[in-house]
Coordinates of C-alpha atoms and ligand atoms in Angstrom, one line a residue:
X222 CA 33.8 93.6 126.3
X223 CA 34.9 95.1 122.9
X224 CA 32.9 96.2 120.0
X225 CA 32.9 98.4 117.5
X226 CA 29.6 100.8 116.8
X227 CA 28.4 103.0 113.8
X228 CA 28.0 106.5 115.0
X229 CA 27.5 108.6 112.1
X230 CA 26.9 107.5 108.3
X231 CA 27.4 109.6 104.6
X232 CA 27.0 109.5 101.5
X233 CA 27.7 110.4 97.4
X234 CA 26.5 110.9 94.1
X235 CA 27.7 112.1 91.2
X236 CA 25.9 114.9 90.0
X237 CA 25.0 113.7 86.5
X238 CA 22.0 111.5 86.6
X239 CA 21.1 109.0 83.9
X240 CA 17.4 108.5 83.3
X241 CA 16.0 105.1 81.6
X242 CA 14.2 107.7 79.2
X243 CA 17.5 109.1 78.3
X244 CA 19.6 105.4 78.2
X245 CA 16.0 104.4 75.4
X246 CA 16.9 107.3 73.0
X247 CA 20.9 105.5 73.0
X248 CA 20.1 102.1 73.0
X249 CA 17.0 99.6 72.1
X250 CA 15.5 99.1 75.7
X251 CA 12.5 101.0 77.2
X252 CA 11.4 102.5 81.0
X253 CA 9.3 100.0 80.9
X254 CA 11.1 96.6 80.1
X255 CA 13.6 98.1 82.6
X256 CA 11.4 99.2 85.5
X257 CA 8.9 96.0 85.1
X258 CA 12.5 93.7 85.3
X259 CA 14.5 95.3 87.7
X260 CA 12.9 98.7 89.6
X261 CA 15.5 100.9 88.3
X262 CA 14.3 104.0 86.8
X263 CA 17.8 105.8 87.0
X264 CA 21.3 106.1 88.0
X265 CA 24.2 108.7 88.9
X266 CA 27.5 108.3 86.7
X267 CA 30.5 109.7 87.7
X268 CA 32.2 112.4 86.1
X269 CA 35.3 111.7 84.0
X270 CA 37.5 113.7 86.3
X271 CA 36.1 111.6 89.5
X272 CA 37.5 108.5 91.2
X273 CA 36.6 106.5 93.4
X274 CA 39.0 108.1 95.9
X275 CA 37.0 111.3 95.2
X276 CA 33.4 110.1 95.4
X277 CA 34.9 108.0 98.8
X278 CA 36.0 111.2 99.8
X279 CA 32.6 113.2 99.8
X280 CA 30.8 110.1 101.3
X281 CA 33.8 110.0 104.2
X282 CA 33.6 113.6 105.2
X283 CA 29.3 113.2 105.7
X284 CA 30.0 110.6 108.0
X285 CA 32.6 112.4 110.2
X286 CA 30.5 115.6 110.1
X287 CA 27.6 112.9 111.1
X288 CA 29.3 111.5 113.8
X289 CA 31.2 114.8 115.1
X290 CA 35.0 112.9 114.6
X291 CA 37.9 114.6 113.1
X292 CA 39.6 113.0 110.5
X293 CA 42.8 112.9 112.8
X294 CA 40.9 110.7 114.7
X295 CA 40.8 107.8 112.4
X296 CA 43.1 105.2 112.5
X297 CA 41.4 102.7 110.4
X298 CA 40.4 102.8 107.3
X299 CA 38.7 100.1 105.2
X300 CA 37.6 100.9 101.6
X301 CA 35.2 98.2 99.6
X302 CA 35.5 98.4 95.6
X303 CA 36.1 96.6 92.4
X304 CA 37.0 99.7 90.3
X305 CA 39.8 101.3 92.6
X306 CA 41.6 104.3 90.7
X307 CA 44.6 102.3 89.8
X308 CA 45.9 98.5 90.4
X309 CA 47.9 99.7 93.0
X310 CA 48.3 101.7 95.9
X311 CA 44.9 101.0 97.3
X312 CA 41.9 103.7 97.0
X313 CA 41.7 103.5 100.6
X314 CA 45.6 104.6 101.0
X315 CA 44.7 107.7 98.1
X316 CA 41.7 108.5 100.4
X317 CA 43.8 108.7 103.5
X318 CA 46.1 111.0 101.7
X319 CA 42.7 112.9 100.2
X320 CA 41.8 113.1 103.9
X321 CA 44.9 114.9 105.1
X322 CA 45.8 112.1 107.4
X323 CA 48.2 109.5 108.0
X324 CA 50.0 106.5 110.0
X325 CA 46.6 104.4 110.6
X326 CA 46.3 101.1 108.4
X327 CA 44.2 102.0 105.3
X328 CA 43.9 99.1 102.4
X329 CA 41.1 97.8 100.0
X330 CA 38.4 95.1 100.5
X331 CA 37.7 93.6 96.9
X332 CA 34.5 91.5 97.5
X333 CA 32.3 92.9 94.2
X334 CA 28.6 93.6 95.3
X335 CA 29.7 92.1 99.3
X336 CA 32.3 94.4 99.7
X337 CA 30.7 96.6 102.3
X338 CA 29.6 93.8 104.5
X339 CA 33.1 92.4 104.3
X340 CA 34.7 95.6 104.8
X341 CA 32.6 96.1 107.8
X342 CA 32.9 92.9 109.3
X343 CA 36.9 92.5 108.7
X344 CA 36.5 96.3 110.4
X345 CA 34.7 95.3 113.1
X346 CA 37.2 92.4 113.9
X347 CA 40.1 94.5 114.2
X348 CA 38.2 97.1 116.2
X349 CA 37.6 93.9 118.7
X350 CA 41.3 93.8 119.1
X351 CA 41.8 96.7 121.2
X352 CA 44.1 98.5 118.8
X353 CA 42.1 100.8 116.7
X354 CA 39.7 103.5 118.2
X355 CA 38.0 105.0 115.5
X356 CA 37.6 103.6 111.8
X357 CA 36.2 104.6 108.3
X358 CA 34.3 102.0 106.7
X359 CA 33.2 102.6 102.9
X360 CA 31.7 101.3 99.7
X361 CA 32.6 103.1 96.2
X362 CA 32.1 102.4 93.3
X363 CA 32.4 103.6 89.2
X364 CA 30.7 100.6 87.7
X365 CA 29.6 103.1 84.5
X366 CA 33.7 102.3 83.9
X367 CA 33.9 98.7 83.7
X368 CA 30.1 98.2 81.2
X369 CA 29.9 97.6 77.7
X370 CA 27.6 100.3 76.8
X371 CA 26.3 98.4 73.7
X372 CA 24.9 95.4 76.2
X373 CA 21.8 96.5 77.2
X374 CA 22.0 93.3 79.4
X375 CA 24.3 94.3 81.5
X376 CA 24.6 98.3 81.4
X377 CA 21.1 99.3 82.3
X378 CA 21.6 97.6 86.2
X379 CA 24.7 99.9 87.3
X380 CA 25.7 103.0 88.7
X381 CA 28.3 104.8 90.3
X382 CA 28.3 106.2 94.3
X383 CA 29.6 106.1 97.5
X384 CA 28.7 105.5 101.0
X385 CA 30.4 105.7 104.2
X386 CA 30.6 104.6 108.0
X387 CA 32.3 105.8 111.0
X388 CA 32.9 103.1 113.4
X389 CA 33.8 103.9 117.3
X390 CA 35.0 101.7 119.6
X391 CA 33.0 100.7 122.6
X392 CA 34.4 99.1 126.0
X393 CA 32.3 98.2 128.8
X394 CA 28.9 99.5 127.1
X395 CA 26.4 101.0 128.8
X396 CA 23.1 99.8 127.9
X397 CA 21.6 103.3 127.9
X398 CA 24.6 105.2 126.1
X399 CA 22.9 106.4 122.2
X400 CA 24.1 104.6 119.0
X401 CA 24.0 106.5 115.6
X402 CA 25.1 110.0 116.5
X403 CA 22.0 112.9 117.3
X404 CA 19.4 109.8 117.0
X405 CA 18.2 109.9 120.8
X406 CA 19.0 107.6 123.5
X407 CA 18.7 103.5 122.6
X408 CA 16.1 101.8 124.1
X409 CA 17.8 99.8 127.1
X410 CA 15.3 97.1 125.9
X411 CA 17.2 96.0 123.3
X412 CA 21.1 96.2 125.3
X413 CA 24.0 98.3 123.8
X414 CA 24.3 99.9 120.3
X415 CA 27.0 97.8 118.5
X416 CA 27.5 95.3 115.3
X417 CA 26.1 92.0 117.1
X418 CA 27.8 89.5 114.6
X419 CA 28.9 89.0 111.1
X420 CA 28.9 86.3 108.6
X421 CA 30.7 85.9 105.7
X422 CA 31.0 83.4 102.9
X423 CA 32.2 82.8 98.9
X424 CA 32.1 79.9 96.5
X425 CA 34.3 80.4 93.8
X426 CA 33.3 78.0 91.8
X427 CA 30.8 80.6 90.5
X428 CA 32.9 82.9 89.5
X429 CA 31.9 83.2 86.1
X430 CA 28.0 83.9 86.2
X431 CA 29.2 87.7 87.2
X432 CA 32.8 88.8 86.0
X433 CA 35.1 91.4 84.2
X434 CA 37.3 88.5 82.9
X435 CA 40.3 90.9 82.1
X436 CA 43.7 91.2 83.1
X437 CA 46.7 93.7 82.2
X438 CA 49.8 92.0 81.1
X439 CA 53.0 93.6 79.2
X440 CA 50.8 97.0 78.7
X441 CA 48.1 95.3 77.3
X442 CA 44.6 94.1 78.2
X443 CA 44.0 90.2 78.2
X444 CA 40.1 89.0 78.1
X445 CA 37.6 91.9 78.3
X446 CA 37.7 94.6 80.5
X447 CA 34.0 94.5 80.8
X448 CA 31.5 93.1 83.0
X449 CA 29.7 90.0 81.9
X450 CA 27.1 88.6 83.7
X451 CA 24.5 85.5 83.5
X452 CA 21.3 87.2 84.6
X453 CA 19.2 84.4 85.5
X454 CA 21.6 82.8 87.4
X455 CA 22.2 85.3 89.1
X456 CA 19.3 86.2 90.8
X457 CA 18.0 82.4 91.9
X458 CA 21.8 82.8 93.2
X459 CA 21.0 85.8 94.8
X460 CA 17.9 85.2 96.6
X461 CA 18.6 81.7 98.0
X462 CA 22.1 82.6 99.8
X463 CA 20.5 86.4 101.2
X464 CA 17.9 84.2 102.9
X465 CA 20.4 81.8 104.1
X466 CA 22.8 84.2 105.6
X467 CA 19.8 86.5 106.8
X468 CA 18.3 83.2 108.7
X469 CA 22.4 82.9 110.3
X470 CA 22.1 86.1 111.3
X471 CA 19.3 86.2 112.6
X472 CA 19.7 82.9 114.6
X473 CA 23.3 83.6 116.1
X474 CA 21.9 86.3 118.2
X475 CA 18.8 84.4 118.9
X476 CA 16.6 86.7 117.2
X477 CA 13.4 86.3 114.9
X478 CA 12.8 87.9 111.8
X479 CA 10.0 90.6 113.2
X480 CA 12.9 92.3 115.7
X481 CA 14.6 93.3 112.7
X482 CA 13.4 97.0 112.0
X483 CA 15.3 97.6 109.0
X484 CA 16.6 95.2 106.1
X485 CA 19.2 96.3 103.9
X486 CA 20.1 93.9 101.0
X487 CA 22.1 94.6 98.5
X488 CA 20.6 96.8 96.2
X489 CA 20.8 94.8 92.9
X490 CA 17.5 94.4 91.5
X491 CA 14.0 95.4 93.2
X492 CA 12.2 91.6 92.4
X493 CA 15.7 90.4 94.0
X494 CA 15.0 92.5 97.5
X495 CA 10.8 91.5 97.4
X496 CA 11.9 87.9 97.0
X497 CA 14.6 88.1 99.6
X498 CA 11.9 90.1 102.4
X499 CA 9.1 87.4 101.6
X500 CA 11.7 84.4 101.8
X501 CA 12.9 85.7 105.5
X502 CA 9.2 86.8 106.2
X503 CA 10.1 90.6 106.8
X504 CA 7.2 92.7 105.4
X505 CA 8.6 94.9 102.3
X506 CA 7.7 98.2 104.5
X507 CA 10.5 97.1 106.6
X508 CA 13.2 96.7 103.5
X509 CA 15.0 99.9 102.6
X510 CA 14.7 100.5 98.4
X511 CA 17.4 102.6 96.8
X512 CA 18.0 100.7 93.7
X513 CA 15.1 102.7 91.9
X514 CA 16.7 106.0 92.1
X515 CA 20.4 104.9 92.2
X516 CA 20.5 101.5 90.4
X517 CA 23.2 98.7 91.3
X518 CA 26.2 100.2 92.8
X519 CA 27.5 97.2 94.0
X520 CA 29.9 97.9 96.9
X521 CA 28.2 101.5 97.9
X522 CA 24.2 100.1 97.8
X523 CA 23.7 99.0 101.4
X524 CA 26.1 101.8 103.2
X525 CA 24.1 104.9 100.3
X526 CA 20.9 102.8 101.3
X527 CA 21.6 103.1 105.1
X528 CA 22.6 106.5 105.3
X529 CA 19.6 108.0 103.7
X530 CA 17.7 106.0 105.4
X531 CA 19.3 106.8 108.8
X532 CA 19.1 110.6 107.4
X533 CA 15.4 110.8 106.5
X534 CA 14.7 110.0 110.1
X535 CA 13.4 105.8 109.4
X536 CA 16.4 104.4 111.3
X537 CA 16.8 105.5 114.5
X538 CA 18.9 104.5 117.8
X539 CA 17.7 101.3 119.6
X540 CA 16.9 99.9 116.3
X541 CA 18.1 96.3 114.4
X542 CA 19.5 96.8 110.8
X543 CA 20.4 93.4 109.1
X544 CA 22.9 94.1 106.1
X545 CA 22.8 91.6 103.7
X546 CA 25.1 91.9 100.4
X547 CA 26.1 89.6 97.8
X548 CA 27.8 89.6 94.9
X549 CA 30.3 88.6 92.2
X550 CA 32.8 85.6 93.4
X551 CA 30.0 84.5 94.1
X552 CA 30.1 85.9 97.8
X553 CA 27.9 87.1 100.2
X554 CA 27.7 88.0 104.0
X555 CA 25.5 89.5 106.4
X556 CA 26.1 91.7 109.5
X557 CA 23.4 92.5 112.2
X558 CA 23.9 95.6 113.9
X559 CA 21.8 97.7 116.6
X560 CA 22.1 101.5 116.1
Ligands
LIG840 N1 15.9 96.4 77.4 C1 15.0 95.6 76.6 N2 15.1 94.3 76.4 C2 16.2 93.7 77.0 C3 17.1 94.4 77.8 C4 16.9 95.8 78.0 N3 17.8 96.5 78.7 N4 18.0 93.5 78.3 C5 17.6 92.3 77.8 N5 16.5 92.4 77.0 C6 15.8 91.4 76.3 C7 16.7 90.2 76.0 O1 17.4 90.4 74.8 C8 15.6 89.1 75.8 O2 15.0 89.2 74.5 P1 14.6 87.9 73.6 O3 13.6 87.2 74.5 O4 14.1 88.5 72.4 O5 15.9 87.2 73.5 C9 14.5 89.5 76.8 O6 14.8 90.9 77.1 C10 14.6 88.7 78.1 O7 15.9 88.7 78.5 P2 16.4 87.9 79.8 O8 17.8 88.1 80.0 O9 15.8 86.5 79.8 O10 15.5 88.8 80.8 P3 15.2 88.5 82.3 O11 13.8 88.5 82.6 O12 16.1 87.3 82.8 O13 15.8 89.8 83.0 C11 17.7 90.6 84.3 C12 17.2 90.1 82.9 C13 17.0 91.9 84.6 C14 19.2 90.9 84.1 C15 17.4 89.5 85.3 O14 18.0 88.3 84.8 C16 17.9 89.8 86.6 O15 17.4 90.6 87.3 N6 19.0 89.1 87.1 C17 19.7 89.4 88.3 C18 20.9 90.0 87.9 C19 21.2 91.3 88.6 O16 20.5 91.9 89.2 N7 22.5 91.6 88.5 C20 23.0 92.7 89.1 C21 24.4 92.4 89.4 S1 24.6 91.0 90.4 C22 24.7 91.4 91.9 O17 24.7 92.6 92.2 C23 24.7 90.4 92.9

């Protein structure tokens, strides 16, 4: 059998951080109304001078260094974003060229907030065909680009970061053989290291509770260039479909929610991941938390929120990691893996 298999993970942040403390002397919010709705006490914003293709970059080369496998060695490479640095070619063919590297398939997965899950599972299904050996897999984002800074709505929620994958192909696994590079041998208890299954899914017809309903036409911008977003919608949005996919997850693999060590939502708001882990009945000490230190960064949460989580030693091989994303569309997916 064929299957694809993380073996090493990175990550990026811009250097510049963004306190609440600092956004309260700019704007009329507080560290308080923003902590107490949302968990975020800052986030990272990208330099003027950085792209996506950059901050992919940074988060690309952690994960080859992680997983000991030369750039030359990719042949695959799938980038998730909704602020690529220009309409067209794809970030993920400017990253190719950043990486020194050519002649593999490289394009852009535009799925908002999902785009990591539905990068890695569109990833993982081409692995499966035999024809790729080694892929890149990444979320990046520079949401700080598309706010309105005077909508204190909208702008406190986001940052800007990437995170990255490499994904190895597997044939005829052997149950004892490690997953995650340098994290010990996996427990034979719980079979090969691999992504078990994905599960994606949109419904367009709510694709205006979370937009940037702008276009370019003729030179000039059409709509707004800005994200707009119904908050409360949103999140009851949010929390019922995480569950839903989390329970198809869990259930096409016959497994019950306490045999998943890890959760990994998408990192959009902290009352959106307790709701999510008490819907699914996974205990919170079990859910990996970023959005507090780096805020929403939609397509990069759940890869930034597994790599330092795989780095600060809490994931570990022989483990099961359910990735749950969702996001503007609406869409949402999840994919269960076992390091
Ligand atoms: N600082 C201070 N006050 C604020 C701020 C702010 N940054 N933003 C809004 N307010 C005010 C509003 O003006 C309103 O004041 P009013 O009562 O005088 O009119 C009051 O706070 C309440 O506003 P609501 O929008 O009703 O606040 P709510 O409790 O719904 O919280 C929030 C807003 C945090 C956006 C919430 O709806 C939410 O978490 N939604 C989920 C959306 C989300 O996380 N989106 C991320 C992107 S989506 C994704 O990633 C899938």
């Amino acid at each position: 059998m064929v299957r694809s298999r993380v073996v090493g993970t990175g990550s990026y942040l811009p250097a510049n951080v963004l306190t609440n403390q600092a956004l309260a002397q700019r704007m009329d919010t507080s560290d308080e109304w923003i902590v107490a709705r949302t968990g975020i006490r800052q986030r990272h914003i990208a330099a003027d001078d950085e792209f996506v293709s950059d901050l992919a970059l940074h988060a690309s080369r952690a994960a080859l260094e992680a997983a000991g496998v030369r750039a030359e060695q990719i042949d695959l490479i799938v980038l998730a974003t909704s602020t690529p640095d220009m309409i067209f070619p794809s970030s993920a063919c400017l990253l190719q060229a950043k990486l020194g590297i050519k002649g593999g398939a490289a394009f852009d997965v535009q799925a908002v907030c999902s785009g990591f899950v539905y990068a890695l599972a569109t990833a993982d299904a081409l692995m499966r065909t035999g024809q790729y050996r080694y892929a890149l897999v990444i979320g990046a984002e520079v949401f700080s680009r598309i706010l309105d800074w005077s909508d204190r709505g909208t702008c406190v929620l986001f940052g800007d970061g990437a995170g990255a994958v490499v994904l190895a192909r597997e044939e005829g696994l052997d149950v004892a053989s490690s997953g995650l590079a340098g994290l010990g041998t996996a427990s034979s208890r719980h079979g090969p290291p691999g992504i078990l299954s994905s599960h994606l899914h949109a419904d367009g017809s709510y694709s205006d509770i979370l937009c940037v309903p702008g276009t370019v036409n003729a030179g000039k911008v059409y709509g707004t260039p800005f994200l707009r977003m119904d908050g409360g919608a949103v999140f009851k949005f949010a929390v019922r479909v995480l569950d839903e996919v989390g329970r198809e997850a869990l259930s096409a693999n016959a497994m019950t929610p306490e045999q998943v060590d890890w959760l990994i939502p998408h990192q959009a708001n902290v009352r959106i991941l307790d709701a999510t882990a008490k819907r699914m009945g996974i205990p919170e000490s079990k859910v990996v938390v970023t959005v507090d230190q780096h805020a929403n960064t939609s397509a990069a949460s759940i890869p930034l929120a597994f790599d330092l989580a795989t780095r600060d030693g809490r994931i570990r091989g022989g483990q099961h990691v359910l990735m749950l994303g969702v996001g503007g569309g609406f869409t949402w997916g999840g994919v269960l893996l076992r390091t």
